[in-house]
XYZ file of C-alpha atoms in Angstrom:
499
model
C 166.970 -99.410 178.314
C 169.855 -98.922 175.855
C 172.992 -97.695 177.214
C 174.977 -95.509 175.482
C 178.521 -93.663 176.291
C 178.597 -89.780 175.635
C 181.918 -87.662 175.763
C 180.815 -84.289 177.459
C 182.027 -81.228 178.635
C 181.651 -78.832 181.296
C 183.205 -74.692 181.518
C 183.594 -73.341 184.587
C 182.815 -69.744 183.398
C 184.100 -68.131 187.005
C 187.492 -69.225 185.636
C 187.299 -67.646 182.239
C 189.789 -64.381 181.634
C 188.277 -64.277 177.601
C 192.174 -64.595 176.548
C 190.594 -66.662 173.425
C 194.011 -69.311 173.930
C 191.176 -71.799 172.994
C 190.177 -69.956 169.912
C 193.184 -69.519 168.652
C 195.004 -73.063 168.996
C 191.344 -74.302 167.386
C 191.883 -72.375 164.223
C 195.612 -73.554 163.916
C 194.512 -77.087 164.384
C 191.454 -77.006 162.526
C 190.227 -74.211 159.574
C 193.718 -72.742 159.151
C 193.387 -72.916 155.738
C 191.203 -71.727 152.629
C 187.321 -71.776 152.756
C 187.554 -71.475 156.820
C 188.522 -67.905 156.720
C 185.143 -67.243 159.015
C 184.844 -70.151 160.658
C 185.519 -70.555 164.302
C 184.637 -74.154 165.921
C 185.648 -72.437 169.140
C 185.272 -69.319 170.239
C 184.663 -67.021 173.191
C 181.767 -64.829 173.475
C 181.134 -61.283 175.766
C 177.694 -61.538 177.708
C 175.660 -59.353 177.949
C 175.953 -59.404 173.758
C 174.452 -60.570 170.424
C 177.305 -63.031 170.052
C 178.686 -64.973 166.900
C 176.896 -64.841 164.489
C 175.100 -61.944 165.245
C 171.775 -62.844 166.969
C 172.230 -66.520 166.616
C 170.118 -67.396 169.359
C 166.766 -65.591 168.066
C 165.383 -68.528 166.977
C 162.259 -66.506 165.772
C 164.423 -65.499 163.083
C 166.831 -68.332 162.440
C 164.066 -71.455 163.100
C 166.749 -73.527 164.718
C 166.394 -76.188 167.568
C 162.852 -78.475 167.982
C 159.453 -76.920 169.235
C 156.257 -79.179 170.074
C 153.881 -79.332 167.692
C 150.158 -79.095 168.430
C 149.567 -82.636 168.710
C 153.275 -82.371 171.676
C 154.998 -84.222 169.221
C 158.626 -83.035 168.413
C 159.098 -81.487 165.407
C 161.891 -79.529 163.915
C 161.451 -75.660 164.422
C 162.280 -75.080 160.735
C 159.507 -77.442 159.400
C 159.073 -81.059 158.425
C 160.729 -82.881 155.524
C 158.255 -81.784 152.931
C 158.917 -78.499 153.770
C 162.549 -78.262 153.754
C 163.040 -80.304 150.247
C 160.337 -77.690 149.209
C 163.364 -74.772 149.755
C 166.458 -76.823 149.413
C 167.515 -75.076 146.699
C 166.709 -71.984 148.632
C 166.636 -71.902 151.873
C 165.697 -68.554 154.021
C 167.055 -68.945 157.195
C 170.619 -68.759 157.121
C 173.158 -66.689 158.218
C 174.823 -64.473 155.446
C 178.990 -63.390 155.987
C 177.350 -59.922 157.437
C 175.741 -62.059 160.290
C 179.569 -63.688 160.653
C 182.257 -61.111 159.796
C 183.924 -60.474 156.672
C 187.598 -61.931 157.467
C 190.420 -59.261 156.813
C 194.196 -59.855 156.211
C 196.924 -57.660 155.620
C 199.445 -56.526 152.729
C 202.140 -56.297 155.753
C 205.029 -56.957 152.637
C 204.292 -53.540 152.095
C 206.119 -52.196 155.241
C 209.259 -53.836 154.518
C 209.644 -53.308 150.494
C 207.992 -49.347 150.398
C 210.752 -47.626 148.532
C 212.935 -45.474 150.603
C 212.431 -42.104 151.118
C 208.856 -41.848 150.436
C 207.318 -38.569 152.661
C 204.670 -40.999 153.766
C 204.481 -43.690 156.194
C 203.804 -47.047 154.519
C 200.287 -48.471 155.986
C 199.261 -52.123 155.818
C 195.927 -51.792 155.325
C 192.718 -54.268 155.787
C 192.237 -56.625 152.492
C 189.140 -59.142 152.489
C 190.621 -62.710 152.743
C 187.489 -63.557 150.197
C 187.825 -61.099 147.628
C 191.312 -59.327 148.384
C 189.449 -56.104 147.774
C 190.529 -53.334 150.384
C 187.877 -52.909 153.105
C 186.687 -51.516 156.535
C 186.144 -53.839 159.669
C 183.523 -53.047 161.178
C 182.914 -56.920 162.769
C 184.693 -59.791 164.399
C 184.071 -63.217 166.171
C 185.075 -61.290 169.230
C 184.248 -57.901 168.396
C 181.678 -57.609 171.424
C 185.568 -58.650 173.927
C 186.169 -54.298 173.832
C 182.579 -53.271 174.414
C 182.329 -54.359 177.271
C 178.616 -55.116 177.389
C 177.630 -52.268 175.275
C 175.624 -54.168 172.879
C 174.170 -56.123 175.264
C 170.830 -54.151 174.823
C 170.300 -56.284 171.221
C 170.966 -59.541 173.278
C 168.231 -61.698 172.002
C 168.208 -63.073 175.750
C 167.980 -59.778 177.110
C 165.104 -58.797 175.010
C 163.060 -61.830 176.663
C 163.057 -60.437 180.493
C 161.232 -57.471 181.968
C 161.227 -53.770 181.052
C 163.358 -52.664 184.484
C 165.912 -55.698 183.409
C 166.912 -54.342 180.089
C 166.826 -50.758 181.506
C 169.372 -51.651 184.150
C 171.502 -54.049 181.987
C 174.682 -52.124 182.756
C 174.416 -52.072 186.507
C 174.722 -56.239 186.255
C 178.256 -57.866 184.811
C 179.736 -59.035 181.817
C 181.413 -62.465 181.941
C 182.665 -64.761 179.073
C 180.936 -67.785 177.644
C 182.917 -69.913 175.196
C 181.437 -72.019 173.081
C 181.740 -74.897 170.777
C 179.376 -77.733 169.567
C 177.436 -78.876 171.927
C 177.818 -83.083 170.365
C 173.651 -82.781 171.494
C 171.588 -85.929 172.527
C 169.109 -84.646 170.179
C 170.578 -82.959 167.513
C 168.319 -81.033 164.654
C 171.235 -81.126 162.867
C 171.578 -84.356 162.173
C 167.678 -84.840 161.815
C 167.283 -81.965 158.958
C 170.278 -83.218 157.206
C 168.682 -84.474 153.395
C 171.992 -86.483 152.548
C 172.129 -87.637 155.964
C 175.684 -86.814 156.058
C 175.870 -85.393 159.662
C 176.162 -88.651 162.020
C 176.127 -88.997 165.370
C 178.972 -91.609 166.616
C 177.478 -94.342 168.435
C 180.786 -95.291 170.340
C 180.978 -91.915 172.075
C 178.324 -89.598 170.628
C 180.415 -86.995 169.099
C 178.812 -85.601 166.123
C 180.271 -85.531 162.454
C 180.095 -84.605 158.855
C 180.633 -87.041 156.448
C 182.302 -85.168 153.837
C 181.586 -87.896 151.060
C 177.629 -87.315 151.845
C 177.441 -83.963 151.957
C 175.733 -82.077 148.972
C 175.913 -78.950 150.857
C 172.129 -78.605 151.129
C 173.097 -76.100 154.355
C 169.613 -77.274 156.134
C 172.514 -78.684 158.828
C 173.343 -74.452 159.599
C 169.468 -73.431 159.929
C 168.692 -76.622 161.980
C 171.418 -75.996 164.591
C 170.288 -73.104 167.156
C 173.550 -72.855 168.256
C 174.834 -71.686 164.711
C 178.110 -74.297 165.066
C 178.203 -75.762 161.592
C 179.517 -73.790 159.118
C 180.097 -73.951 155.468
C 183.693 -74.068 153.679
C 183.442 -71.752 150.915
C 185.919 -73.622 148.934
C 183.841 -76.896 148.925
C 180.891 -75.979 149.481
C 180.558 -78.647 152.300
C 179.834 -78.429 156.198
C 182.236 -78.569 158.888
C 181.859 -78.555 162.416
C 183.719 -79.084 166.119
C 185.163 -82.765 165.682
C 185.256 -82.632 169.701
C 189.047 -83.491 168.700
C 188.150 -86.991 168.214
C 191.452 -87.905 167.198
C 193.030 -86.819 170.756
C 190.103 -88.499 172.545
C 190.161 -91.753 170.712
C 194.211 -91.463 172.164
C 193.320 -90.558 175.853
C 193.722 -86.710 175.402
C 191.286 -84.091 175.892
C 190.279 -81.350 173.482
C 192.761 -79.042 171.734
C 190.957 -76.316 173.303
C 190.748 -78.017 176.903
C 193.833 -78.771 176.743
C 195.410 -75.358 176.202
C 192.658 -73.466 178.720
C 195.126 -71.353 180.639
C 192.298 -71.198 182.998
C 192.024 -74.680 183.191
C 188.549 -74.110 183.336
C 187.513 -77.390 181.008
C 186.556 -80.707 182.603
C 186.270 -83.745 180.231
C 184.425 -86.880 180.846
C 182.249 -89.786 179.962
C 178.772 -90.101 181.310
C 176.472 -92.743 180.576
C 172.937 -92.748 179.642
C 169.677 -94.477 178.432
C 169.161 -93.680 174.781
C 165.538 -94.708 174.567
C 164.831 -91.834 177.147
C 166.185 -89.327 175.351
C 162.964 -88.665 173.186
C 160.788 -88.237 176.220
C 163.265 -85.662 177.855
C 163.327 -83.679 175.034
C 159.614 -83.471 174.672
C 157.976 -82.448 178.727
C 155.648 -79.764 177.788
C 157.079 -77.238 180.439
C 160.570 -75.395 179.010
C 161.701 -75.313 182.878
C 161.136 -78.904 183.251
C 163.887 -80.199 180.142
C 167.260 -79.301 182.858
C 165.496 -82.108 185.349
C 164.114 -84.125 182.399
C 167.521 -84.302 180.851
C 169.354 -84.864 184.212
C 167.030 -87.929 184.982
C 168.253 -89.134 181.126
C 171.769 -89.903 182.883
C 172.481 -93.075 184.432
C 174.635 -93.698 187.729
C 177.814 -96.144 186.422
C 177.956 -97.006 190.025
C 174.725 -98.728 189.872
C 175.166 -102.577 189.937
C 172.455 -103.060 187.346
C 173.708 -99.913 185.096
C 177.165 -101.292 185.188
C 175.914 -104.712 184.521
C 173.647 -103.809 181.662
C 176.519 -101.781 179.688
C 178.492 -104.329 179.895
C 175.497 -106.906 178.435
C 175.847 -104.034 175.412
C 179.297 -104.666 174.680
C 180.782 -101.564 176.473
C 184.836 -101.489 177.442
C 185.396 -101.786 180.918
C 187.840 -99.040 180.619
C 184.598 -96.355 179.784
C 182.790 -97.987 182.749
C 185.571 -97.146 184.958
C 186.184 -93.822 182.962
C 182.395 -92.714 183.778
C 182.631 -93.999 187.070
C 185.837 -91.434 187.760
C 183.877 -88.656 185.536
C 184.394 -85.070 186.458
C 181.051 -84.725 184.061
C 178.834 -86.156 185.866
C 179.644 -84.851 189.421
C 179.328 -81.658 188.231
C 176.366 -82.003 186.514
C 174.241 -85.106 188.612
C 176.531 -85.454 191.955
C 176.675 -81.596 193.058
C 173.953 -80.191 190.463
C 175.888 -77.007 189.597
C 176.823 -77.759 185.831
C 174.107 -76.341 183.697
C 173.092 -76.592 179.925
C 173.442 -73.796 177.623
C 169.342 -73.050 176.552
C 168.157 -76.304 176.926
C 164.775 -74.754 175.688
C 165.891 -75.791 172.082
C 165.448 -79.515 173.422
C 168.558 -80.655 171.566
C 169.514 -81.615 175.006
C 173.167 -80.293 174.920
C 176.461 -81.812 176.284
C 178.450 -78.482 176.826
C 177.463 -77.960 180.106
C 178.260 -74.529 182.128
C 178.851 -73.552 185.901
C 177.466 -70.061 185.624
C 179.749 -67.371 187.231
C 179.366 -66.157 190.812
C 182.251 -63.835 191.218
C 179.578 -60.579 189.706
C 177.345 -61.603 193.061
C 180.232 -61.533 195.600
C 181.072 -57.631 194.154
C 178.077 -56.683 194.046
C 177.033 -58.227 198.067
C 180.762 -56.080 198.576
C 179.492 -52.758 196.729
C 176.280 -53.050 198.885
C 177.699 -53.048 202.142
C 177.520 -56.871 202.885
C 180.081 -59.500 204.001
C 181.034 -61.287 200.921
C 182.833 -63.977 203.014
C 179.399 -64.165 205.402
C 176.955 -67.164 203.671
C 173.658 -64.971 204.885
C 174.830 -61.988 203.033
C 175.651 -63.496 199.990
C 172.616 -65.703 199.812
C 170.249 -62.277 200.344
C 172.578 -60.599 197.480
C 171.853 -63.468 195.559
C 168.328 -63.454 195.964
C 168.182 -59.537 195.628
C 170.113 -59.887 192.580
C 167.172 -60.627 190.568
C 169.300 -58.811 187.420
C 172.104 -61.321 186.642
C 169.986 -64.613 188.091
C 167.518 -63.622 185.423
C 169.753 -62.907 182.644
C 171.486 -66.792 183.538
C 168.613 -68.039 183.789
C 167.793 -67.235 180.131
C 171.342 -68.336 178.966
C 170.997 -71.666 180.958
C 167.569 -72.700 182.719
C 164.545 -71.293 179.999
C 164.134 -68.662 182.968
C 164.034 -70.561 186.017
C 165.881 -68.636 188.354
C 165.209 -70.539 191.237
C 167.726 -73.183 189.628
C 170.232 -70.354 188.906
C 170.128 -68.832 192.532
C 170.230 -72.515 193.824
C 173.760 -73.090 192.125
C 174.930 -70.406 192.893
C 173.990 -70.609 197.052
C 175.950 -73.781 196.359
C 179.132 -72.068 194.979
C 178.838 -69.424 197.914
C 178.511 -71.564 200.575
C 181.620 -73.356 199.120
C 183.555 -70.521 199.358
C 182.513 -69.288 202.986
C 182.977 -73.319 204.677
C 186.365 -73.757 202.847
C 187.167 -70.176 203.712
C 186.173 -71.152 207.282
C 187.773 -74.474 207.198
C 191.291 -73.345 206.018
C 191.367 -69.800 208.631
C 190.266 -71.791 211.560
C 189.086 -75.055 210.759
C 185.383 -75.029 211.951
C 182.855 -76.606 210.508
C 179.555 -74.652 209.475
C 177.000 -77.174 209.705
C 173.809 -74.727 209.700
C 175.420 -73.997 206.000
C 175.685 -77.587 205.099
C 172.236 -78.336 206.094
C 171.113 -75.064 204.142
C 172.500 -76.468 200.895
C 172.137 -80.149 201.341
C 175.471 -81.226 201.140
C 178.111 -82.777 203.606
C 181.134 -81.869 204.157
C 182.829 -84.482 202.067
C 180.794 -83.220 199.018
C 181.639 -79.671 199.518
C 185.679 -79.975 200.332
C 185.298 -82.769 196.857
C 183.429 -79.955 194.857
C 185.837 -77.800 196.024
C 188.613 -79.693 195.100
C 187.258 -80.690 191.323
C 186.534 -76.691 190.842
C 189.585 -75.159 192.243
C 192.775 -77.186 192.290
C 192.026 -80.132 190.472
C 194.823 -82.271 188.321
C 195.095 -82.999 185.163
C 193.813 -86.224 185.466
C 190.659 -85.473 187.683
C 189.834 -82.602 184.942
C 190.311 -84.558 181.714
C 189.231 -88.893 182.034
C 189.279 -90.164 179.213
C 189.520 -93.362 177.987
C 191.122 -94.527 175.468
C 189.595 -96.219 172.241
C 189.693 -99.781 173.190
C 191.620 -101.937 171.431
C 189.237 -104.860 169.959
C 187.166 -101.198 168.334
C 190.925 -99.636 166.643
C 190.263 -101.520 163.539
C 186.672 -100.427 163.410
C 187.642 -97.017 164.309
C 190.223 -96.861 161.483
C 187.562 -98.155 158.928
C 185.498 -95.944 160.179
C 187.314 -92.544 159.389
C 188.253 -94.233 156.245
C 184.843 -94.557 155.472
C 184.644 -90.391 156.436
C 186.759 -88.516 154.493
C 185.743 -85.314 155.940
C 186.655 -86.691 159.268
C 190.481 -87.553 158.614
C 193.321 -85.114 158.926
C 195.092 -85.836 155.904
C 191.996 -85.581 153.030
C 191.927 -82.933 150.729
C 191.065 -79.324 151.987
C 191.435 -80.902 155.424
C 193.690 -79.680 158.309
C 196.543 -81.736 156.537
C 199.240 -80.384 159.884
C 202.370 -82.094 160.895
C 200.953 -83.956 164.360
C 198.804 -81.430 164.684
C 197.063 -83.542 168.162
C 200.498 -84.122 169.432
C 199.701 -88.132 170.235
C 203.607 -88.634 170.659
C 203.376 -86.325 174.038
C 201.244 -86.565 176.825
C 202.071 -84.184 179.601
């Protein structure tokens, strides 16, 4: 058993408004600046939709992620290493700016210097940031926010369930799922990289580009079914979500996490055994990988998991960090933190609680008691729209694990709803969900009014690893904020103020 540390994530989607706050304070802090234009390390997609870039999860198309191979071996989807270096100098399967969005500013000097008395009102119109050519927008990294679902029927996730499903889309919901890289266990990625310029850290398994390395081979982009790497135009390298490793290395969370007006980000450490990360990835049955990579997780509380990371050199302060980890009790403790398609067995580490708030409307619009447990638990299972169409986004189409979470968020709701109007205690609901009532007023707690503190634990970077650290981004131009073409901001983490 080899222990290894992991920063992860989890989004409480039932908390998401889709005010892209995340988005936006990414961009300033990260790809402000020429060659980014497109790029978005964070941003916040409309579901039911094809998402951005367009149809990134039709992996039929884009050969991203790992597949078994005859033999049940793991094997990249897009082909061994004989087979990429046979197209690196032209590879198919990638994204072109059409699949992204052709980035628009604005002549807005025009509105202030037009020459008086002109008998026509001065316009700014749309320029292409890439060409400055005038053009017509017809596509945006949130294009799908004002539709409302409306192109949901070309959802690549959609297209997978049954005829009545995709006929009936628009009777479901839409909710908003924002994404970023996912730092994977298992990242193609870094495996179809030829330079081997995309790194996983060992410290705290965020993944990187080493800007030195990379030759811009682009295999990174096809490799990644999640479509999170992108390429700077200007030099012709990959970039990616840094996980704001800067800020975490301090104590902080994420740039994005930490401006959530939501507050719908938890950050954490969780611990787990690398050597069984290759068998979780590769159980035959898609439906078994959420268990497989749940069981990959190790319990810091453990006497001989806490003794054994500490045998491998790890701080004490990220033993006690995983220990208080908001991570892994939504993902191991309470089991209603999900993975976002963990059929691409890259076994991701941006983990979701799927919404609920469509199935207490809904048990509402049909004439049920959304505040009764037995109605909402028949309106979930009746609801066989929306627990298929999560399923798809974050089980490979078990919706037995769907319903099961969210039964678990429901029955929250009616015992603390209970609890706080006349302070009984629903056992028979307890019992139907498997939890006590110390679990459920906890999970209620972690999901609803947690602090900043319970939501964000992070360690700091431990002092005896700051000079390695140091030599480490040294060693990784691309990594550092002050190399050329890089973010290059004043502060831009804000280290000098913790809140």
């Amino acid at each position: 058993m080899r222990i290894r540390a992991q920063v992860a994530m989890v989004m409480n989607l039932d908390k998401c408004i889709g005010c892209h706050t995340c988005s936006v304070t990414c961009k300033q802090t990260w790809t402000n600046r020429e060659g980014t234009e497109y790029v978005w390390f964070n941003n916040v997609e409309t579901k039911p939709g094809i998402g951005y870039p367009k149809h990134y999860e039709d992996q039929d198309r884009w050969k991203g992620g790992w597949i078994l191979d005859r033999k049940g071996r793991l094997t990249l989807r897009s082909g061994g290493r004989a087979k990429r270096l046979s197209r690196i100098f032209a590879n198919p399967d990638l994204p072109s700016i059409d699949d992204y969005y052709e980035p628009a500013t604005f002549d807005k000097d025009l509105l202030v210097s037009a020459p008086a008395g002109l008998t026509d009102t001065p316009v700014k119109r749309p320029r292409s940031a890439l060409t400055g050519e005038p053009m017509a927008i017809t596509w945006g990294a949130n294009w799908e926010d004002s539709l409302g679902g409306q192109s949901g029927q070309d959802d690549p996730s959609l297209a997978r369930m049954a005829t009545k499903v995709k006929l009936e889309f628009e009777k479901t919901f839409m909710f908003h799922l924002p994404r970023i890289c996912e730092h994977c266990l298992n990242p193609a990625c870094v495996s179809a990289c030829p330079s081997g310029a995309m790194y996983k850290r060992a410290e705290d398994g965020i993944v990187l580009v080493d800007q030195d390395r990379c030759r811009g081979w682009r295999m990174c982009v096809s490799a990644c079914p999640y479509k999170k790497v992108y390429v700077n135009h200007a030099t012709g390298k990959a970039e990616k979500c840094t996980l704001c490793f800067p800020r975490i290395e301090a104590g902080l969370p994420t740039i994005c996490a930490e401006t959530c007006v939501g507050r719908l980000r938890y950050l954490g450490i969780v611990l787990y055994d690398e050597d069984a990360v290759l068998a979780a990835a590769s159980v035959p049955d898609p439906q078994d990988l959420l268990d497989a990579q749940r069981a990959v997780f190790l319990d810091p509380r453990d006497p001989g998991v806490e003794r054994a990371a500490r045998d491998a050199g790890m701080p004490d302060e990220w033993i006690e960090a995983a220990k208080l980890s908001p991570i892994r009790k939504l993902i191991s403790e309470y089991r209603i933190a999900l993975p976002l398609h963990p059929e691409y067995r890259t076994l991701p580490m941006v983990w979701y609680v799927p919404p609920l708030s469509p199935v207490l409307d809904a048990a509402g619009a049909a004439g049920r008691d959304d505040a009764d447990a037995d109605d909402v638990f028949h309106t979930i299972r009746d609801l066989r729209i929306p627990v298929e169409y999560l399923a798809e986004l974050f089980t490979a189409g078990d919706t037995e694990a769907v319903a099961g979470v969210l039964m678990k968020l429901a029955a929250m709701r009616s015992y603390m709803r209970s609890r706080t109007l006349d302070g009984t205690v629903a056992q028979d609901l307890l019992d139907r969900i498997g939890m006590t009532a110390e679990q459920v007023e906890a999970m209620y707690r972690l999901l609803a009014v947690a602090k900043y503190d319970e939501r964000y634990v992070i360690p700091a970077a431990h002092a005896k690893d700051a000079a390695a650290l140091d030599a480490q981004a040294a060693g990784h131009d691309g990594c550092a904020l002050d190399c050329e073409g890089g973010p290059g901001m004043s502060d831009p983490f804000h280290l000098s103020a913790r809140p």
